[in-house]
Each structure stands twice: as structure tokens, then as C-alpha cells.
PDB file of C-alpha atoms in Angstrom:
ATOM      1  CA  UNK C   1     -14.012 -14.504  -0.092  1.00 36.00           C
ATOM      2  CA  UNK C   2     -10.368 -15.841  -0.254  1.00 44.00           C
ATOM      3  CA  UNK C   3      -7.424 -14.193  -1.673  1.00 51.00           C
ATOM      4  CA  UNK C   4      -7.104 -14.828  -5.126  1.00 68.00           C
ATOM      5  CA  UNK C   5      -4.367 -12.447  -5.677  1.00 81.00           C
ATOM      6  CA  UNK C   6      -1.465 -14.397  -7.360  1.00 92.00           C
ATOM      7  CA  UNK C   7       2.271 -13.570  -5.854  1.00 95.00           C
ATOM      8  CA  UNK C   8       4.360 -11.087  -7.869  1.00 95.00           C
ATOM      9  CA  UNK C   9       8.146 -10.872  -7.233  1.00 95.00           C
ATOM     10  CA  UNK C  10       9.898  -7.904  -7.547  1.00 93.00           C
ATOM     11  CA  UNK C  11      13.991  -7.626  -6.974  1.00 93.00           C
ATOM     12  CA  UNK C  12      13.661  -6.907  -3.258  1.00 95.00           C
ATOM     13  CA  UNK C  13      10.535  -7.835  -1.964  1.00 97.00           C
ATOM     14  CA  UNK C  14       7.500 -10.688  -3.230  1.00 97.00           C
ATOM     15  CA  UNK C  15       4.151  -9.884  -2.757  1.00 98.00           C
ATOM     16  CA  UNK C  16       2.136 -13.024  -1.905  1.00 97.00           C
ATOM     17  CA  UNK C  17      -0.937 -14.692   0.437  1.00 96.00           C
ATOM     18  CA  UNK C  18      -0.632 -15.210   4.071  1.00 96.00           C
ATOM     19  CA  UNK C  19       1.078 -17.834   5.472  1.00 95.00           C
ATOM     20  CA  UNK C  20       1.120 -18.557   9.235  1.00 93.00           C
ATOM     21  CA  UNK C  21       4.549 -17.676  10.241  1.00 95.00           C
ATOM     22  CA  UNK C  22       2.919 -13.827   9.517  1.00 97.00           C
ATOM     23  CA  UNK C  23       1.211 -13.447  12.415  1.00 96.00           C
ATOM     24  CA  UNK C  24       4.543 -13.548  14.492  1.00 95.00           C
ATOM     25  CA  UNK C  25       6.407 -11.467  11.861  1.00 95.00           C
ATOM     26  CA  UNK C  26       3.892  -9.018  12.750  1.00 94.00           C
ATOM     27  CA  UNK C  27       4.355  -9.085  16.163  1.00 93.00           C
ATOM     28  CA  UNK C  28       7.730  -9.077  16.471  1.00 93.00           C
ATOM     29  CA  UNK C  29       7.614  -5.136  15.120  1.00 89.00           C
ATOM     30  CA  UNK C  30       6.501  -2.686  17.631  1.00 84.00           C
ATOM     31  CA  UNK C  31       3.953  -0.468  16.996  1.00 82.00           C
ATOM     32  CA  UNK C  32       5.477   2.708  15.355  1.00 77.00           C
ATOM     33  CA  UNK C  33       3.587   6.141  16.636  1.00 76.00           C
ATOM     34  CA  UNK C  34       5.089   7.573  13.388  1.00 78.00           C
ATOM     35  CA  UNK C  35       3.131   4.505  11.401  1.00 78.00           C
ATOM     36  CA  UNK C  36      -0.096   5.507  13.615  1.00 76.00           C
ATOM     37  CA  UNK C  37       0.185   8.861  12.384  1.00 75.00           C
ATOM     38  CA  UNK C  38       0.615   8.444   8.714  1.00 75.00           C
ATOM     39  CA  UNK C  39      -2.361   6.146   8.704  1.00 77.00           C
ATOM     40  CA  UNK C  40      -4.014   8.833  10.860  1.00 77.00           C
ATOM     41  CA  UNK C  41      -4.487   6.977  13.871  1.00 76.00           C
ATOM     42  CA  UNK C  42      -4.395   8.188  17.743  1.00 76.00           C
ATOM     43  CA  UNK C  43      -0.819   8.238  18.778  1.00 73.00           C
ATOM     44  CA  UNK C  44      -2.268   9.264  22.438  1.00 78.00           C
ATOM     45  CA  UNK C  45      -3.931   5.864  22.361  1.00 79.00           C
ATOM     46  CA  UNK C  46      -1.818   3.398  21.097  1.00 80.00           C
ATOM     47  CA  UNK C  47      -2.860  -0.094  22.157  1.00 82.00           C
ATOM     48  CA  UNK C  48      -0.210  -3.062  22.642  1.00 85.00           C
ATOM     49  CA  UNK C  49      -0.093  -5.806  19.792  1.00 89.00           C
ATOM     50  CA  UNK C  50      -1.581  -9.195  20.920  1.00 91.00           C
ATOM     51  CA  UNK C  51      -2.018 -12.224  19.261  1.00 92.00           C
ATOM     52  CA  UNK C  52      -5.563 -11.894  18.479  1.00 95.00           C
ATOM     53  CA  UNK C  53      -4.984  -8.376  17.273  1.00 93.00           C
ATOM     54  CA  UNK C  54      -2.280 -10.272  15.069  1.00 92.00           C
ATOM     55  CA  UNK C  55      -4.532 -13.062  13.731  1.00 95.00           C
ATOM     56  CA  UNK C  56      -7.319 -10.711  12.578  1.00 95.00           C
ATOM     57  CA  UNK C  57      -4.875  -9.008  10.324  1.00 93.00           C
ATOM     58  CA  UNK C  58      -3.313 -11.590   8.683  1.00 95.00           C
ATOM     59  CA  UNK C  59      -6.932 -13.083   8.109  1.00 95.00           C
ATOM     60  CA  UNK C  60      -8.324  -9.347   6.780  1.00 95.00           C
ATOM     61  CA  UNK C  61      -5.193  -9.646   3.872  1.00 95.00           C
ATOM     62  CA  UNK C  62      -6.778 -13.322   3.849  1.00 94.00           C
ATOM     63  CA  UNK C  63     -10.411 -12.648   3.082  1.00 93.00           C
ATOM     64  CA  UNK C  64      -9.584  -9.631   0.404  1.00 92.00           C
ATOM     65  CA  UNK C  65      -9.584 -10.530  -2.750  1.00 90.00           C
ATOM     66  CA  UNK C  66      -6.285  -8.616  -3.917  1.00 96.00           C
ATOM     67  CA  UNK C  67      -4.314  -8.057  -0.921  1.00 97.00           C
ATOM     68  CA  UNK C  68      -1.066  -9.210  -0.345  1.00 98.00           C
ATOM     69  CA  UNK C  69       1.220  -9.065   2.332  1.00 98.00           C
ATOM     70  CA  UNK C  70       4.640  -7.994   1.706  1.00 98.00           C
ATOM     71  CA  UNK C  71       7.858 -10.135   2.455  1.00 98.00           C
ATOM     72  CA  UNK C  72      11.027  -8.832   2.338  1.00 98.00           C
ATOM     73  CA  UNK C  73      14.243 -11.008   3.645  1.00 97.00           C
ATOM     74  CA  UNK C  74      11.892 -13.918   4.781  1.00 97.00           C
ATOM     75  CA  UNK C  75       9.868 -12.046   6.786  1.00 97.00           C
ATOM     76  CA  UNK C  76       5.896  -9.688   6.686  1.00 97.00           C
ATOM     77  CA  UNK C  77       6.953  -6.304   6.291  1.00 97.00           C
ATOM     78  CA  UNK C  78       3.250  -4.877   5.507  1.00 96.00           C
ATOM     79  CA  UNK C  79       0.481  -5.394   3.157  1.00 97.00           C
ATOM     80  CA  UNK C  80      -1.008  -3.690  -0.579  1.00 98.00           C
ATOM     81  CA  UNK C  81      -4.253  -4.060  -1.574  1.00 97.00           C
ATOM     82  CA  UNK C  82      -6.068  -3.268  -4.416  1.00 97.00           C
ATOM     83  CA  UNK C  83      -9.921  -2.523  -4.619  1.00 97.00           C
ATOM     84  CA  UNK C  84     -11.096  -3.125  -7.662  1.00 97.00           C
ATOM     85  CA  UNK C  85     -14.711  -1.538  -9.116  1.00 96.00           C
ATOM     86  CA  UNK C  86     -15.798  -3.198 -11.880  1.00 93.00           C
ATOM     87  CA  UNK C  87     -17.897  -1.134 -13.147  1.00 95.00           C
ATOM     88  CA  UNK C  88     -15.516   1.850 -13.759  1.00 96.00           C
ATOM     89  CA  UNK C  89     -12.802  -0.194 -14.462  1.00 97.00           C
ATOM     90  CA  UNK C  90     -10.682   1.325 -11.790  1.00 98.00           C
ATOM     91  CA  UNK C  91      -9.091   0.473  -8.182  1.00 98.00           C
ATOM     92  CA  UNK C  92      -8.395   1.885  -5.468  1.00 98.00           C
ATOM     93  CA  UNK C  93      -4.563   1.571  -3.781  1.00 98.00           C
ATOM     94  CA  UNK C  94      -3.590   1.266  -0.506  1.00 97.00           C
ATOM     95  CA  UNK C  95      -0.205   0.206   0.686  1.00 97.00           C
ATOM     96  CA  UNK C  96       1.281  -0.133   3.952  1.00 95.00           C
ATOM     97  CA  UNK C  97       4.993  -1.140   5.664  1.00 95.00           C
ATOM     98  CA  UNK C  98       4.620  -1.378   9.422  1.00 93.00           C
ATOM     99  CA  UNK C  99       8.406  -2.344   9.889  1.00 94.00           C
ATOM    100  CA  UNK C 100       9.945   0.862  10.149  1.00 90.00           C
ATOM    101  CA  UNK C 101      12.800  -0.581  10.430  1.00 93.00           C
ATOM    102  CA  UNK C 102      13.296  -1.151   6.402  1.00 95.00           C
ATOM    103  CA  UNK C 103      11.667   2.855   5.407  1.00 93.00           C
ATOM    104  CA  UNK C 104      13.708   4.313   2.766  1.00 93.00           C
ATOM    105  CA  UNK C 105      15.185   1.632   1.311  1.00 95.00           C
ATOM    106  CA  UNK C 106      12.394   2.029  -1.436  1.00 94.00           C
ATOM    107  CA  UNK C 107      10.374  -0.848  -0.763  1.00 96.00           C
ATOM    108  CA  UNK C 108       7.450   1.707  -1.128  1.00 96.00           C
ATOM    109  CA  UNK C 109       8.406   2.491  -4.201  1.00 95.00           C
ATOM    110  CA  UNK C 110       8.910  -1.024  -5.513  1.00 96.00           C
ATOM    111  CA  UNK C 111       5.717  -2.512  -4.004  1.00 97.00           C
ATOM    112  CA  UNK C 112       4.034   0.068  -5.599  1.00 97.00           C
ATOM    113  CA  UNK C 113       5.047  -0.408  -9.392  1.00 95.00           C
ATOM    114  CA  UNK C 114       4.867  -3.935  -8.932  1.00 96.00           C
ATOM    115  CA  UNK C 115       1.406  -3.492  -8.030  1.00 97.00           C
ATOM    116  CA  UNK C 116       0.877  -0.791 -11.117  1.00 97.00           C
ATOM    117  CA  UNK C 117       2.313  -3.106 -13.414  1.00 94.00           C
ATOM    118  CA  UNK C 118      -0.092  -5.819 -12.134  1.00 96.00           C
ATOM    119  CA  UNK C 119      -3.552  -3.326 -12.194  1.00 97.00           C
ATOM    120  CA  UNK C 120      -2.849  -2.197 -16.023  1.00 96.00           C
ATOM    121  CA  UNK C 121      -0.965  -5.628 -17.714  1.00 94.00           C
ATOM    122  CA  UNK C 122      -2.756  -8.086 -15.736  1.00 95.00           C
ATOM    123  CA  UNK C 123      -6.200  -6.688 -15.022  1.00 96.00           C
ATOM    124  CA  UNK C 124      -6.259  -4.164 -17.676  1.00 97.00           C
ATOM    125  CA  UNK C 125      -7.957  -1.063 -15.528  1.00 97.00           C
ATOM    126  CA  UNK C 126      -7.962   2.247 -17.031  1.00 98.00           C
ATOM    127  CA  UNK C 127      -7.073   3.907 -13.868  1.00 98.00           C
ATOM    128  CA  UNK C 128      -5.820   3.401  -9.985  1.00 98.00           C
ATOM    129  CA  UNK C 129      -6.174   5.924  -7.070  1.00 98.00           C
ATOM    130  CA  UNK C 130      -5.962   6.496  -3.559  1.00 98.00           C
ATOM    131  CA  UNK C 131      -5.844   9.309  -1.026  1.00 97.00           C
ATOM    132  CA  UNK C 132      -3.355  10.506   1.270  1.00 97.00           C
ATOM    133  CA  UNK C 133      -2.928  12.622   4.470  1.00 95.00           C
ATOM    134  CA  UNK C 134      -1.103  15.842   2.935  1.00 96.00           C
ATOM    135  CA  UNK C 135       1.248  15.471   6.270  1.00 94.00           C
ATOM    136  CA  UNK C 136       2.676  12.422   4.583  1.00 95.00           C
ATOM    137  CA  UNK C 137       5.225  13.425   2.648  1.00 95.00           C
ATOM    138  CA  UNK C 138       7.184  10.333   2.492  1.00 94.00           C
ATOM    139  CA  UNK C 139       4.193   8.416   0.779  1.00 96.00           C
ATOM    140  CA  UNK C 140       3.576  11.156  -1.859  1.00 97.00           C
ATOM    141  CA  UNK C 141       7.314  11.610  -2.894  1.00 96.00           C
ATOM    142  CA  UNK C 142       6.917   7.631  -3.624  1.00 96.00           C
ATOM    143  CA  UNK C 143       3.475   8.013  -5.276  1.00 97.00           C
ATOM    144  CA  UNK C 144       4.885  10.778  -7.690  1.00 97.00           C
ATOM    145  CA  UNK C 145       7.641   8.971  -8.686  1.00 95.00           C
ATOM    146  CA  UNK C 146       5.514   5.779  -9.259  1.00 96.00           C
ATOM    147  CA  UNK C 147       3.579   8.225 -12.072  1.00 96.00           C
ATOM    148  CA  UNK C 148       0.797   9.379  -9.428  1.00 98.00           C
ATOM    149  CA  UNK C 149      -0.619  12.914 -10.166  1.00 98.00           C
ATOM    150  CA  UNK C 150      -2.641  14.888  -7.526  1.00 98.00           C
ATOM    151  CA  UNK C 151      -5.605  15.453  -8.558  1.00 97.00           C
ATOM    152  CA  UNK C 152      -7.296  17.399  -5.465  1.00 97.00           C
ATOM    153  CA  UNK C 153      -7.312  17.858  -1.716  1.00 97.00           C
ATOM    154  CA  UNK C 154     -10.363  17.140   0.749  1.00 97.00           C
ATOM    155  CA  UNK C 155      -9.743  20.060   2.975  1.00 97.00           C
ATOM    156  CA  UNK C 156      -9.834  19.532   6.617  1.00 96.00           C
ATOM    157  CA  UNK C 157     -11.753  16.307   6.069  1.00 94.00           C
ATOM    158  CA  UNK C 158      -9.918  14.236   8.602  1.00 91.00           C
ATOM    159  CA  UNK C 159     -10.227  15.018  12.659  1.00 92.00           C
ATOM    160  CA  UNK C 160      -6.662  13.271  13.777  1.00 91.00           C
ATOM    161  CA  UNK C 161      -5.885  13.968  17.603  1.00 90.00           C
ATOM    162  CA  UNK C 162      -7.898  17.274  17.513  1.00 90.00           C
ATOM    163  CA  UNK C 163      -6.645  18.716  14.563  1.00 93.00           C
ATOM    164  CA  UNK C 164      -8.382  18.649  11.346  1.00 96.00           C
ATOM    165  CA  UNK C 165      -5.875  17.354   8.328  1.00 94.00           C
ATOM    166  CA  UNK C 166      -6.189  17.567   4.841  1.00 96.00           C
ATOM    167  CA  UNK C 167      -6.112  14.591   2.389  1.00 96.00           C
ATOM    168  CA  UNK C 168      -4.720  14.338  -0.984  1.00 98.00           C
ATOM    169  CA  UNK C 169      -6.051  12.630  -4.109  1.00 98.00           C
ATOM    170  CA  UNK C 170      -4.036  11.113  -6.606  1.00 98.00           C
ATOM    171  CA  UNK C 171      -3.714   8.951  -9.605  1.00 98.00           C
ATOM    172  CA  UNK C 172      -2.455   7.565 -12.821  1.00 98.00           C
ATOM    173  CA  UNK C 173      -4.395   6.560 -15.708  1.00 98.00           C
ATOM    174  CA  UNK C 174      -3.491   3.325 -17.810  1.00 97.00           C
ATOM    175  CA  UNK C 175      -2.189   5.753 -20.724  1.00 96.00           C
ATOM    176  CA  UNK C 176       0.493   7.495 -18.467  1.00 96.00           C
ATOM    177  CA  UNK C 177       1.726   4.224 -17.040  1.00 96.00           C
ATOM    178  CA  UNK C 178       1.993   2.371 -20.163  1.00 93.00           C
ATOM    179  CA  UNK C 179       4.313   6.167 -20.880  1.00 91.00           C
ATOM    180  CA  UNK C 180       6.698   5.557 -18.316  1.00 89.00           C
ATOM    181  CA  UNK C 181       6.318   1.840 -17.381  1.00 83.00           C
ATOM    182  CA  UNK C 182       9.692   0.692 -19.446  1.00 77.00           C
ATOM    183  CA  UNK C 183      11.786   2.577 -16.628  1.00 71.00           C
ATOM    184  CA  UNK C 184      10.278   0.493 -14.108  1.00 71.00           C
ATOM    185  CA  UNK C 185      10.399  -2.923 -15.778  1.00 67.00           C
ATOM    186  CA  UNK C 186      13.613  -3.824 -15.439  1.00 61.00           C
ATOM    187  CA  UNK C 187      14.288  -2.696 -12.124  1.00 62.00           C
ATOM    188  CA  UNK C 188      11.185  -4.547 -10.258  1.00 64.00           C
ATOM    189  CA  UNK C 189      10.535  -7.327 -12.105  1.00 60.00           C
ATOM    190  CA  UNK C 190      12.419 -10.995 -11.660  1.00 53.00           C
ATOM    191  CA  UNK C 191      11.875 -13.384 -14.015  1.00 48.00           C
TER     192      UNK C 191
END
């Protein structure tokens, strides 16, 4: 399936398909143990980037229907993807900036209401979600202040390096976005 996702601009960063120069942009960044972690990978293990590794995901953000990858200053940053059921008229979020080199500048937290903004206007859903390693509190600071609300914990659900970790649940619901959505407007939006 190809990426149908359409390319959102925000004030800082645009949201948009793959393009080939992305591959390189990705492996000019060295892999992050700290990134490895939040995701709640093996930091013991960390494997070199190589070109293949590089081409497979730029062609995963590719093949999903509404991924993008994120640019910011001409260049990949990371990727956001939404996972849409149908059925429940919901989707899951996932969001991801493997250039650490540009955390805290609040890309997260733009990426993230641009995406928001695109889930209720554009496609309508009554509700987004995602999970979260409890450890990360970088990622839930920007989740709350995007209008996330935890919901619940899986308890020990994840085994990360020999240690099981706890995951949080969180999520907004159409109604509370469309409450707080005019303080985001104007700041992410171009155009």
C-alpha cells in the first residue's frame, strides 16, 4: 500500500512522504542509546546503521498508509504515523525524532498537534491513543500538553534489558481537542 498521507506544514517542521535524499539524512545521525531506550530497545546491543538498514525504513514510512517522515531545516529528523481502525473510528499514534540533536526545541510537541489537528479536522476520528514506557518522561510531558490524558498503566508488561517496565496509556477524545485546539492553531499551522 503506498503512502497516501498528504504533507502538513507546521511553523518549524513539514510532515510529508519519503523522498530519496532520506535515507542519507538518516544515516548521517548516529544511533542514540538514549533513543534505543525510550523506544525500549537493547542499548547492550546496539547495531551500526547501514544502508540497507536505512532503505528499509524509509520504505516502511513508504508502504504505511499515514506515516510521514518529519523534515525540519531540509533534512529527516524522524517519522509519525497514524493507525487508523475504521471500525472504531479511532487511531493509534506513534511519533518518533531520531536526531537528538534537535530534542527540546518542541518539535515533539508540534509534530504532534499537527498530527491531532489532522486525525479530528481531516479524518474526523472520535479518538487517538498510544502507549508509552512510564520511564519516558520527556514524551509524556509533550503528550499532556498536546491534550493527552492517561488513562492506565500495563504494569511490568515490557522485559527491556532484564528489567520489567511499565507502559502508560493515553489519549484524547475528539470533544477535548476541539476544547483546546484554538491554542494550538495559530502556533503550528502555516498557511
Amino acid at each position: 500500500m503506498k503512502n497516501v498521507s498528504p504533507a502538513i506544514k507546521g511553523l518549524n517542521v513539514l510532515l510529508r512522504k519519503p523522498k530519496d535524499s532520506d535515507v542519507f539524512d538518516y544515516l548521517e545521525v548516529d544511533v542514540s542509546q538514549e533513543l534505543i531506550r525510550m523506544y525500549g530497545g537493547n542499548t547492550k546491543r546496539i547495531a551500526p546503521k547501514t544502508l540497507e538498514k536505512a532503505q528499509k525504513f524509509v520504505q516502511s514510512i513508504q508502504e504505511n498508509k499515514l506515516e510521514w517522515c518529519v523534515e525540519y531545516k531540509g533534512k529527516m529528523i524522524g517519522q509519525a504515523r497514524l493507525t487508523v481502525s475504521d471500525i472504531d473510528n479511532r487511531a493509534r499514534y506513534a511519533v518518533g525524532i531520531f536526531d537528538s540533536s534537535v530534542w527540546g526545541k518542541g518539535l515533539g510537541t508540534e509534530i504532534t498537534q499537527l498530527i491531532l489537528h489532522y486525525a479530528f479536522k481531516e479524518l474526523n476520528l472520535h479518538r487517538v491513543d498510544l502507549r508509552v514506557l512510564e520511564y519516558n518522561k520527556r514524551a509524556i510531558k509533550c503528550y499532556e500538553k498536546c491534550g493527552f490524558i492517561k488513562e492506565g498503566v500495563e504494569r511490568e508488561g515490557t522485559l527491556i534489558e532484564g528489567k520489567y517496565e511499565t507502559d502508560v496509556f493515553m489519549s484524547i477524545l475528539d470533544r477535548e481537542y476541539y476544547e483546546i485546539k484554538d491554542q494550538f492553531i495559530k502556533m503550528i499551522l502555516v498557511g
